[in-house]
CSV table of C-alpha atoms and ligand atoms in Angstrom, one decimal:
chain,number,residue,atom,x,y,z
Z,1,VAL,CA,139.4,-17.6,126.6
Z,2,PHE,CA,142.3,-15.9,124.8
Z,3,MET,CA,141.6,-15.7,121.1
Z,4,VAL,CA,144.6,-14.9,119.0
Z,5,ARG,CA,144.1,-11.7,116.9
Z,6,LEU,CA,145.8,-11.7,113.6
Z,7,SER,CA,147.2,-8.6,112.0
Z,8,ARG,CA,146.2,-7.9,108.4
Z,9,SER,CA,149.7,-6.8,107.7
Z,10,GLU,CA,150.9,-10.4,108.4
Z,11,LEU,CA,148.5,-11.9,105.9
Z,12,HIS,CA,149.0,-12.2,102.2
Z,13,SER,CA,148.6,-8.8,100.4
Z,14,SER,CA,145.8,-10.2,98.2
Z,15,VAL,CA,143.3,-10.3,101.2
Z,16,ASP,CA,143.4,-6.5,101.1
Z,17,ASP,CA,143.2,-6.2,97.4
Z,18,PRO,CA,140.2,-4.2,96.2
Z,19,VAL,CA,139.4,-7.0,93.6
Z,20,LEU,CA,138.8,-9.6,96.3
Z,21,GLY,CA,136.8,-7.0,98.4
Z,22,SER,CA,134.6,-6.0,95.4
Z,23,MET,CA,133.7,-9.6,94.7
Z,24,SER,CA,132.4,-10.2,98.2
Z,25,PHE,CA,130.6,-6.8,98.1
Z,26,LEU,CA,128.8,-7.8,94.9
Z,27,ASN,CA,127.9,-11.2,96.3
Z,28,GLY,CA,126.6,-9.5,99.4
Z,29,ILE,CA,124.5,-6.8,97.8
Z,30,MET,CA,122.2,-9.3,96.1
Z,31,SER,CA,121.3,-10.8,99.4
Z,32,ARG,CA,120.9,-7.4,101.1
Z,33,TYR,CA,118.3,-6.4,98.4
Z,34,PRO,CA,116.6,-9.7,97.5
Z,35,ASP,CA,113.7,-7.9,95.8
Z,36,ALA,CA,115.8,-5.7,93.5
Z,37,ILE,CA,116.0,-6.6,89.8
Z,38,SER,CA,119.6,-7.5,89.2
Z,39,PHE,CA,121.6,-6.5,86.2
Z,40,ALA,CA,124.7,-7.4,88.3
Z,41,PRO,CA,125.6,-11.1,88.0
Z,42,GLY,CA,127.1,-12.7,85.0
Z,43,ALA,CA,125.5,-15.9,86.1
Z,44,PRO,CA,123.5,-18.0,83.7
Z,45,TYR,CA,119.7,-17.9,83.5
Z,46,SER,CA,118.3,-20.2,86.2
Z,47,GLY,CA,115.2,-21.0,84.1
Z,48,PHE,CA,117.4,-23.4,82.2
Z,49,PHE,CA,118.0,-25.5,85.3
Z,50,ALA,CA,114.4,-26.8,85.2
Z,51,ASP,CA,115.3,-29.1,82.3
Z,52,LEU,CA,118.5,-30.5,83.9
Z,53,ASP,CA,118.4,-34.1,85.1
Z,54,VAL,CA,121.7,-34.9,86.8
Z,55,GLN,CA,120.7,-38.4,87.7
Z,56,ARG,CA,119.9,-39.2,84.0
Z,57,TYR,CA,123.3,-37.6,82.9
Z,58,THR,CA,125.1,-39.6,85.6
Z,59,ASP,CA,123.5,-42.9,84.4
Z,60,ARG,CA,124.3,-42.0,80.8
Z,61,TYR,CA,127.9,-41.4,81.7
Z,62,LEU,CA,128.0,-44.8,83.7
Z,63,ASP,CA,126.7,-46.6,80.6
Z,64,TYR,CA,129.5,-44.9,78.6
Z,65,LEU,CA,132.1,-46.1,81.0
Z,66,VAL,CA,130.9,-49.6,80.6
Z,67,ASP,CA,130.0,-49.7,76.9
Z,68,VAL,CA,132.7,-47.5,75.4
Z,69,GLU,CA,135.5,-47.5,77.9
Z,70,GLN,CA,134.9,-51.2,78.7
Z,71,HIS,CA,135.0,-50.9,82.5
Z,72,THR,CA,132.9,-53.3,84.6
Z,73,ALA,CA,129.7,-51.9,86.1
Z,74,ALA,CA,131.3,-52.1,89.6
Z,75,LYS,CA,134.4,-50.3,88.5
Z,76,ALA,CA,132.4,-47.6,86.7
Z,77,ARG,CA,130.4,-47.0,89.9
Z,78,ARG,CA,133.6,-46.8,92.0
Z,79,MET,CA,135.0,-44.2,89.5
Z,80,LEU,CA,132.2,-41.9,90.4
Z,81,TYR,CA,132.7,-42.1,94.2
Z,82,GLU,CA,136.5,-42.5,94.5
Z,83,TYR,CA,139.3,-40.0,94.1
Z,84,GLY,CA,140.1,-39.7,90.4
Z,85,PRO,CA,143.0,-38.8,88.2
Z,86,SER,CA,144.1,-35.1,88.5
Z,87,ARG,CA,143.9,-34.8,84.7
Z,88,GLY,CA,140.2,-35.7,84.7
Z,89,LEU,CA,137.8,-38.4,83.6
Z,90,ILE,CA,135.8,-36.9,80.8
Z,91,ASN,CA,138.7,-35.5,78.7
Z,92,GLY,CA,137.8,-37.7,75.7
Z,93,ILE,CA,134.2,-36.6,75.7
Z,94,VAL,CA,135.2,-32.9,76.0
Z,95,CYS,CA,137.8,-33.1,73.3
Z,96,GLU,CA,135.3,-34.7,70.9
Z,97,ALA,CA,132.7,-32.0,71.7
Z,98,LEU,CA,135.3,-29.3,71.0
Z,99,ARG,CA,136.4,-30.9,67.7
Z,100,ARG,CA,132.8,-31.0,66.5
Z,101,GLY,CA,131.6,-27.7,67.8
Z,102,ASP,CA,134.6,-25.4,67.8
Z,103,GLY,CA,137.0,-26.8,65.3
Z,104,ILE,CA,139.5,-27.4,68.1
Z,105,THR,CA,141.6,-30.5,67.8
Z,106,ALA,CA,143.2,-31.4,71.1
Z,107,SER,CA,144.3,-34.7,72.6
Z,108,PRO,CA,142.6,-35.8,75.8
Z,109,SER,CA,146.0,-36.3,77.4
Z,110,ALA,CA,146.9,-32.6,76.8
Z,111,THR,CA,143.6,-31.5,78.4
Z,112,VAL,CA,143.0,-31.1,82.1
Z,113,ILE,CA,139.5,-31.0,83.5
Z,114,THR,CA,139.4,-28.3,86.2
Z,115,ALA,CA,137.1,-27.0,88.9
Z,116,GLY,CA,135.7,-24.4,86.5
Z,117,ALA,CA,137.6,-22.1,84.2
Z,118,GLN,CA,138.7,-20.3,87.4
Z,119,GLU,CA,140.9,-23.1,88.5
Z,120,ALA,CA,142.3,-23.5,85.0
Z,121,LEU,CA,143.3,-19.8,85.0
Z,122,PHE,CA,144.9,-20.1,88.4
Z,123,LEU,CA,146.9,-23.2,87.6
Z,124,ALA,CA,148.0,-22.0,84.2
Z,125,LEU,CA,149.3,-18.8,85.8
Z,126,ARG,CA,151.1,-20.7,88.5
Z,127,VAL,CA,152.8,-23.0,86.0
Z,128,LEU,CA,153.8,-20.2,83.6
Z,129,PHE,CA,155.3,-17.7,86.0
Z,130,PRO,CA,158.5,-18.8,87.7
Z,131,THR,CA,159.3,-17.6,91.2
Z,132,GLY,CA,161.1,-14.3,91.4
Z,133,GLY,CA,161.3,-13.7,87.7
Z,134,GLN,CA,160.8,-10.5,85.8
Z,135,ASN,CA,157.7,-11.9,84.1
Z,136,VAL,CA,154.4,-9.9,83.8
Z,137,LEU,CA,150.9,-10.8,82.7
Z,138,ALA,CA,149.2,-8.6,80.1
Z,139,VAL,CA,145.4,-8.2,80.4
Z,140,THR,CA,142.8,-6.0,78.7
Z,141,ASN,CA,141.7,-2.9,80.6
Z,142,PRO,CA,138.9,-3.3,81.7
Z,143,CYS,CA,139.4,-7.0,82.6
Z,144,TYR,CA,137.6,-10.0,84.1
Z,145,MET,CA,138.1,-9.9,87.9
Z,146,GLY,CA,138.8,-13.7,88.1
Z,147,ILE,CA,142.1,-13.4,86.3
Z,148,VAL,CA,143.2,-10.3,88.2
Z,149,GLY,CA,142.3,-11.9,91.5
Z,150,ALA,CA,144.3,-15.1,90.6
Z,151,ALA,CA,147.3,-13.0,89.6
Z,152,ARG,CA,147.2,-11.1,92.8
Z,153,ILE,CA,147.0,-14.2,94.9
Z,154,LEU,CA,150.0,-15.5,93.0
Z,155,ASP,CA,152.0,-12.2,93.2
Z,156,ILE,CA,152.1,-12.0,89.5
Z,157,PRO,CA,152.5,-8.4,88.2
Z,158,ILE,CA,149.9,-7.2,85.7
Z,159,VAL,CA,150.2,-4.8,82.8
Z,160,PRO,CA,146.9,-3.4,81.6
Z,161,VAL,CA,146.4,-3.0,77.9
Z,162,ALA,CA,143.7,-0.9,76.3
Z,163,GLU,CA,140.6,-2.6,75.0
Z,164,VAL,CA,139.0,-1.5,71.8
Z,165,ALA,CA,135.9,-2.8,70.0
Z,166,ASP,CA,138.2,-5.4,68.4
Z,167,GLY,CA,139.3,-6.7,71.8
Z,168,ILE,CA,142.8,-6.2,73.0
Z,169,ASP,CA,144.5,-3.3,71.2
Z,170,VAL,CA,147.4,-5.2,69.6
Z,171,ASP,CA,149.4,-2.1,68.9
Z,172,SER,CA,149.3,-1.1,72.6
Z,173,LEU,CA,150.2,-4.6,73.5
Z,174,GLU,CA,153.2,-4.4,71.3
Z,175,ALA,CA,154.2,-1.1,72.8
Z,176,SER,CA,153.8,-2.8,76.3
Z,177,CYS,CA,156.1,-5.6,75.2
Z,178,ILE,CA,158.8,-3.1,74.2
Z,179,ALA,CA,158.3,-1.0,77.4
Z,180,ALA,CA,158.5,-4.2,79.5
Z,181,ARG,CA,161.8,-5.2,77.8
Z,182,ASP,CA,163.2,-1.7,78.4
Z,183,ARG,CA,162.4,-2.1,82.1
Z,184,GLY,CA,164.1,-5.4,82.2
Z,185,GLN,CA,160.8,-7.3,82.3
Z,186,ARG,CA,159.1,-9.5,79.8
Z,187,ILE,CA,155.4,-10.1,79.0
Z,188,ARG,CA,155.2,-13.8,79.6
Z,189,ALA,CA,151.5,-14.3,78.8
Z,190,CYS,CA,148.5,-12.3,77.7
Z,191,TYR,CA,145.0,-13.1,78.9
Z,192,VAL,CA,142.2,-12.5,76.4
Z,193,ALA,CA,138.5,-13.2,76.1
Z,194,THR,CA,138.1,-13.6,72.4
Z,195,ASP,CA,134.3,-13.3,72.1
Z,196,PHE,CA,132.1,-10.8,73.9
Z,197,ALA,CA,134.5,-10.1,76.8
Z,198,ASN,CA,133.3,-9.7,80.4
Z,199,PRO,CA,132.9,-6.8,81.2
Z,200,GLY,CA,133.8,-4.8,78.0
Z,201,GLY,CA,131.7,-6.7,75.5
Z,202,SER,CA,134.4,-6.5,72.8
Z,203,ARG,CA,134.9,-9.2,70.2
Z,204,MET,CA,138.1,-9.8,68.4
Z,205,SER,CA,137.9,-9.8,64.6
Z,206,ARG,CA,139.4,-12.4,62.5
Z,207,THR,CA,142.3,-10.0,61.6
Z,208,GLY,CA,142.7,-9.0,65.2
Z,209,ARG,CA,143.0,-12.7,66.2
Z,210,GLN,CA,145.7,-13.3,63.5
Z,211,ARG,CA,147.6,-10.1,64.5
Z,212,LEU,CA,147.6,-11.2,68.2
Z,213,LEU,CA,149.0,-14.6,67.2
Z,214,ASP,CA,151.7,-13.0,65.0
Z,215,LEU,CA,152.7,-10.7,67.9
Z,216,ALA,CA,152.8,-13.6,70.3
Z,217,ALA,CA,155.3,-15.3,68.0
Z,218,ARG,CA,157.4,-12.1,67.4
Z,219,ALA,CA,157.5,-11.0,71.0
Z,220,ASP,CA,157.6,-14.5,72.4
Z,221,PHE,CA,154.6,-14.7,74.8
Z,222,LEU,CA,151.9,-17.2,75.4
Z,223,ILE,CA,148.2,-16.5,75.1
Z,224,LEU,CA,145.6,-17.5,77.7
Z,225,GLU,CA,142.4,-17.7,75.7
Z,226,ASP,CA,139.1,-17.7,77.7
Z,227,SER,CA,135.8,-17.6,75.8
Z,228,PRO,CA,132.9,-18.5,78.0
Z,229,TYR,CA,130.5,-16.3,76.0
Z,230,GLY,CA,131.5,-17.4,72.5
Z,231,PHE,CA,128.5,-19.8,72.3
Z,232,THR,CA,126.1,-16.9,72.3
Z,233,VAL,CA,127.1,-15.9,68.7
Z,234,ALA,CA,124.4,-15.9,66.0
Z,235,GLU,CA,124.5,-18.9,63.6
Z,236,GLY,CA,126.8,-18.2,60.7
Z,237,ASP,CA,128.6,-15.4,62.5
Z,238,GLU,CA,131.1,-17.7,64.3
Z,239,LEU,CA,134.8,-16.9,64.2
Z,240,PRO,CA,137.6,-19.4,64.7
Z,241,SER,CA,139.0,-19.5,68.2
Z,242,LEU,CA,142.7,-18.5,68.7
Z,243,LYS,CA,143.4,-22.1,69.5
Z,244,ALA,CA,141.9,-23.2,66.2
Z,245,LEU,CA,144.1,-20.6,64.4
Z,246,ASP,CA,147.2,-21.3,66.3
Z,247,THR,CA,149.9,-23.2,64.3
Z,248,ALA,CA,152.8,-22.3,66.6
Z,249,GLY,CA,151.6,-23.6,70.0
Z,250,ARG,CA,151.2,-20.1,71.5
Z,251,VAL,CA,147.7,-20.6,72.8
Z,252,ILE,CA,146.6,-22.2,76.1
Z,253,HIS,CA,142.8,-22.6,75.6
Z,254,ILE,CA,140.6,-22.4,78.7
Z,255,GLY,CA,136.9,-23.3,78.7
Z,256,THR,CA,133.9,-23.7,81.1
Z,257,PHE,CA,130.6,-25.6,81.2
Z,258,ALA,CA,129.2,-23.0,83.6
Z,259,LYS,CA,127.2,-21.2,81.0
Z,260,VAL,CA,126.3,-24.0,78.5
Z,261,CYS,CA,125.6,-26.7,81.2
Z,262,PHE,CA,125.4,-25.4,84.8
Z,263,PRO,CA,127.9,-23.6,87.0
Z,264,GLY,CA,127.3,-25.7,90.1
Z,265,ALA,CA,128.9,-28.6,88.4
Z,266,ARG,CA,132.2,-26.6,88.7
Z,267,VAL,CA,133.6,-28.2,85.5
Z,268,GLY,CA,136.0,-26.4,83.2
Z,269,TYR,CA,139.1,-27.4,81.2
Z,270,VAL,CA,142.4,-26.3,79.9
Z,271,ILE,CA,144.1,-27.4,76.8
Z,272,ALA,CA,147.9,-27.1,77.1
Z,273,GLU,CA,149.7,-29.1,74.4
Z,274,GLN,CA,153.0,-27.2,74.6
Z,275,PRO,CA,155.9,-29.7,75.0
Z,276,VAL,CA,158.0,-29.1,78.2
Z,277,GLY,CA,161.7,-30.1,78.1
Z,278,ASP,CA,162.9,-33.1,76.2
Z,279,GLY,CA,161.2,-35.9,78.2
Z,280,GLY,CA,157.9,-36.0,76.3
Z,281,ARG,CA,156.0,-34.0,78.9
Z,282,THR,CA,153.5,-31.3,78.1
Z,283,LEU,CA,152.3,-28.2,79.9
Z,284,ALA,CA,149.1,-30.1,80.6
Z,285,ASP,CA,151.2,-32.7,82.6
Z,286,GLU,CA,152.6,-29.9,84.7
Z,287,ILE,CA,149.2,-28.3,85.2
Z,288,ALA,CA,147.8,-31.7,86.3
Z,289,ALA,CA,150.7,-32.2,88.7
Z,290,LEU,CA,150.0,-28.8,90.3
Z,291,LYS,CA,146.3,-29.6,90.4
Z,292,SER,CA,147.0,-32.7,92.4
Z,293,MET,CA,148.2,-30.4,95.2
Z,294,VAL,CA,145.4,-27.9,94.9
Z,295,THR,CA,142.0,-29.6,94.4
Z,296,VAL,CA,143.4,-33.2,93.8
Z,297,ASN,CA,140.9,-33.8,91.1
Z,298,THR,CA,137.7,-32.2,89.8
Z,299,SER,CA,134.7,-33.8,91.4
Z,300,PRO,CA,133.9,-37.0,89.5
Z,301,LEU,CA,130.2,-36.4,90.1
Z,302,GLY,CA,130.4,-32.9,88.5
Z,303,GLN,CA,132.3,-34.5,85.6
Z,304,ALA,CA,129.7,-37.3,85.2
Z,305,ALA,CA,126.9,-34.7,85.1
Z,306,VAL,CA,128.7,-32.7,82.4
Z,307,GLY,CA,129.9,-35.8,80.5
Z,308,GLY,CA,126.4,-37.3,80.5
Z,309,PHE,CA,125.0,-34.0,79.4
Z,310,LEU,CA,127.4,-33.9,76.4
Z,311,LEU,CA,126.7,-37.5,75.5
Z,312,GLU,CA,123.0,-36.8,75.6
Z,313,HIS,CA,123.5,-34.1,73.0
Z,314,GLY,CA,125.2,-36.5,70.7
Z,315,GLY,CA,128.7,-35.7,72.0
Z,316,ALA,CA,128.4,-32.1,70.6
Z,317,LEU,CA,126.9,-29.0,72.1
Z,318,ALA,CA,125.5,-27.5,69.0
Z,319,ASP,CA,121.8,-28.1,69.7
Z,320,ALA,CA,121.9,-27.3,73.4
Z,321,ASN,CA,124.0,-24.2,72.7
Z,322,ARG,CA,121.7,-23.0,70.0
Z,323,ARG,CA,118.6,-22.8,72.2
Z,324,LYS,CA,120.6,-21.0,75.0
Z,325,ALA,CA,122.4,-18.7,72.5
Z,326,ASP,CA,119.0,-17.7,71.0
Z,327,HIS,CA,117.7,-17.0,74.5
Z,328,TYR,CA,120.6,-14.8,75.5
Z,329,ARG,CA,120.6,-12.9,72.3
Z,330,ARG,CA,116.9,-12.2,72.7
Z,331,SER,CA,117.6,-11.0,76.3
Z,332,LEU,CA,120.4,-8.8,75.0
Z,333,THR,CA,118.3,-7.3,72.3
Z,334,CYS,CA,115.5,-6.7,74.8
Z,335,LEU,CA,117.9,-4.9,77.1
Z,336,ILE,CA,119.2,-2.7,74.3
Z,337,ASP,CA,115.7,-1.9,73.0
Z,338,ALA,CA,114.5,-1.0,76.4
Z,339,LEU,CA,117.4,1.3,77.0
Z,340,ASP,CA,116.7,2.9,73.6
Z,341,ARG,CA,113.0,3.4,74.5
Z,342,HIS,CA,113.5,4.6,78.1
Z,343,LEU,CA,116.8,6.5,77.8
Z,344,GLY,CA,117.6,7.2,74.2
Z,345,THR,CA,117.2,10.7,72.9
Z,346,GLY,CA,118.7,10.4,69.5
Z,347,GLY,CA,122.3,10.9,70.4
Z,348,GLN,CA,121.7,14.0,72.7
Z,349,SER,CA,121.5,12.0,75.9
Z,350,PRO,CA,124.3,12.3,78.4
Z,351,VAL,CA,124.0,8.5,78.9
Z,352,SER,CA,125.2,6.1,76.2
Z,353,TRP,CA,125.8,2.4,75.8
Z,354,ASN,CA,127.5,-0.1,73.5
Z,355,ARG,CA,125.6,-2.5,71.4
Z,356,PRO,CA,127.3,-5.9,71.5
Z,357,VAL,CA,125.8,-8.6,69.3
Z,358,GLY,CA,126.5,-11.4,71.8
Z,359,GLY,CA,127.6,-12.2,75.3
Z,360,PHE,CA,125.8,-11.1,78.5
Z,361,PHE,CA,127.0,-7.5,79.0
Z,362,VAL,CA,126.2,-4.0,78.0
Z,363,ARG,CA,128.4,-1.1,79.1
Z,364,MET,CA,126.8,2.2,79.9
Z,365,GLN,CA,128.4,5.6,80.3
Z,366,ILE,CA,126.6,7.9,82.8
Z,367,PRO,CA,127.5,11.6,83.6
Z,368,VAL,CA,128.3,10.9,87.3
Z,369,VAL,CA,130.6,8.7,89.3
Z,370,ALA,CA,129.1,5.2,89.5
Z,371,ASP,CA,130.5,4.0,92.8
Z,372,LEU,CA,129.3,1.6,95.5
Z,373,ALA,CA,127.5,4.5,97.3
Z,374,LEU,CA,125.5,5.2,94.1
Z,375,LEU,CA,124.8,1.5,93.7
Z,376,ASP,CA,123.4,1.4,97.3
Z,377,ILE,CA,121.0,4.3,96.4
Z,378,SER,CA,119.9,2.6,93.2
Z,379,ALA,CA,119.3,-0.7,95.1
Z,380,ALA,CA,117.6,0.8,98.2
Z,381,LYS,CA,115.4,3.5,96.5
Z,382,TYR,CA,114.8,2.1,93.0
Z,383,GLY,CA,115.2,-1.6,93.4
Z,384,VAL,CA,117.7,-2.1,90.6
Z,385,LEU,CA,121.2,-3.4,90.8
Z,386,TRP,CA,124.1,-3.1,88.4
Z,387,THR,CA,127.9,-3.3,88.6
Z,388,PRO,CA,130.3,-0.3,88.7
Z,389,MET,CA,132.7,-0.7,85.8
Z,390,SER,CA,135.5,0.9,87.8
Z,391,LEU,CA,135.8,-2.4,89.6
Z,392,PHE,CA,137.1,-4.0,86.4
Z,393,TYR,CA,139.6,-1.2,85.5
Z,394,LEU,CA,143.2,-1.5,86.6
Z,395,ASP,CA,144.2,2.1,86.2
Z,396,GLY,CA,141.5,3.8,88.3
Z,397,SER,CA,139.5,4.8,85.2
Z,398,GLY,CA,136.0,3.9,84.1
Z,399,ASP,CA,134.4,5.6,87.1
Z,400,CYS,CA,131.4,6.9,85.1
Z,401,GLN,CA,130.5,3.6,83.6
Z,402,ILE,CA,128.2,0.7,84.7
Z,403,ARG,CA,127.9,-2.9,83.5
Z,404,LEU,CA,124.5,-4.3,82.8
Z,405,SER,CA,124.1,-8.0,82.5
Z,406,CYS,CA,121.1,-9.5,80.8
Z,407,SER,CA,121.8,-13.1,81.7
Z,408,TYR,CA,120.3,-13.7,85.1
Z,409,ILE,CA,116.8,-12.3,84.6
Z,410,ASP,CA,114.0,-12.9,82.0
Z,411,THR,CA,112.8,-10.4,79.5
Z,412,THR,CA,109.9,-9.2,81.7
Z,413,GLN,CA,112.4,-8.4,84.5
Z,414,ILE,CA,114.7,-6.8,82.0
Z,415,GLU,CA,111.9,-4.5,80.9
Z,416,SER,CA,110.9,-3.4,84.4
Z,417,GLY,CA,114.6,-3.3,85.4
Z,418,VAL,CA,115.3,-0.7,82.7
Z,419,GLU,CA,112.2,1.3,83.8
Z,420,ARG,CA,113.6,1.4,87.3
Z,421,LEU,CA,117.1,2.3,86.0
Z,422,ALA,CA,115.6,5.1,83.9
Z,423,ALA,CA,113.7,6.4,87.0
Z,424,PHE,CA,116.9,6.2,89.0
Z,425,LEU,CA,119.0,8.1,86.5
Z,426,LYS,CA,116.3,10.7,85.9
Z,427,LYS,CA,115.7,11.4,89.6
Z,428,GLU,CA,119.1,11.1,91.1
Z,429,ILE,CA,121.2,12.4,88.2
Z,430,GLY,CA,118.6,14.8,86.8
Z,431,LEU,CA,118.7,13.5,83.2
F,501,LIG,C1,135.5,-14.3,81.4
F,501,LIG,C2,135.2,-15.4,82.4
F,501,LIG,N1,136.1,-16.4,82.5
F,501,LIG,C3,135.9,-17.4,83.4
F,501,LIG,C4,134.7,-17.4,84.2
F,501,LIG,C5,134.6,-18.5,85.3
F,501,LIG,O1,134.1,-19.6,84.9
F,501,LIG,P1,133.9,-20.8,85.9
F,501,LIG,O2,132.6,-20.6,86.5
F,501,LIG,O3,133.9,-22.0,85.0
F,501,LIG,O4,135.0,-20.8,86.9
F,501,LIG,C6,133.8,-16.4,84.0
F,501,LIG,C7,132.5,-16.4,84.9
F,501,LIG,O5,131.8,-15.5,85.0
F,501,LIG,C8,134.0,-15.4,83.1
F,501,LIG,O6,133.1,-14.4,82.9
């Protein structure tokens, strides 16, 4: 039988992009070393899944459709199993939870429920970047792979901007805006993770947030705000989101229920209230129109699970979040303490790490190149996995850094994982 052989050069350039390759490598390495302790995935702690009861949430959501939205029981059932509106089903419940929990006021019709935050990022980029224009996307360096991958698939050029402890370096971003203008380009949008960025761990201060909003107005760009780790903040230490501070319609706010509910539901959302043209349409309308040609609608079953989960928590996520936030902060503290005990030598050590107060990630500097070959040695000989930070940098830097995630494993595993990591660094690098 003659099988057609395709040439890579005839496929879209993104299939050869290192970002897409790294993602599958990382997914693969966990299955190649199933017994290794993994500081690699930014996935939520699976111990939380034991309490989930999808059937109960679905029933709860069905009751809501009947009691609150006044559908008949038969119609409510059909809504779960049929195709649904591209904009989503649980928009009202999500907006109410955001109003109570995050101080974000958004209208359900300006919100689109997406297949995770990833689809929201993808669709927002597609809508905002016209074909063949001179528009570029600014992102922090290092940056979350999901936005880089989406931009590559969409042929959107990226400008990396330095990340400091306060998040994106607003002065460098301003310089990038000017440089882009001088090249005949313009920064159309800037992607930022406001709280405890993945992978850098940075958190924007209140002043930093305001400065970014001011620059967006001055330099005329939109902000894609993504904050999946904001919920891990300690009580009383919360900062307003960019969306909550935005008075000029510069922010497109993207969220996910992957970490606070469960990622398998594949439910996220985008709030895009910006008016488009004079006909009363909003950016959310355009995003929903594109979505109807990509995933058609977000699975009603996933939405019912998340909707019911939110309703069960009184329509707000505060309590559910609090328990999880406390867990993740304990894990983060455990990781940092273990690093201090096993690898800290009072500032003299050739390894060092940052100390974020929330989120899932610690960034460690080591004195050798942390590439995939070194990761293989770490996994095969020492049974510990981590992520090379160079995968997240867009300018070839960060090659002597690793990312350690505390989210996927429990504190006992974190403790033995750090012991293994210390043994690996001491033996292989001669610390
Ligand atoms: C910064 C950031 N944004 C978005 C996502 C993706 O979220 P979702 O699973 O909802 O697509 C992740 C997941 O790890 C993330 O770290």
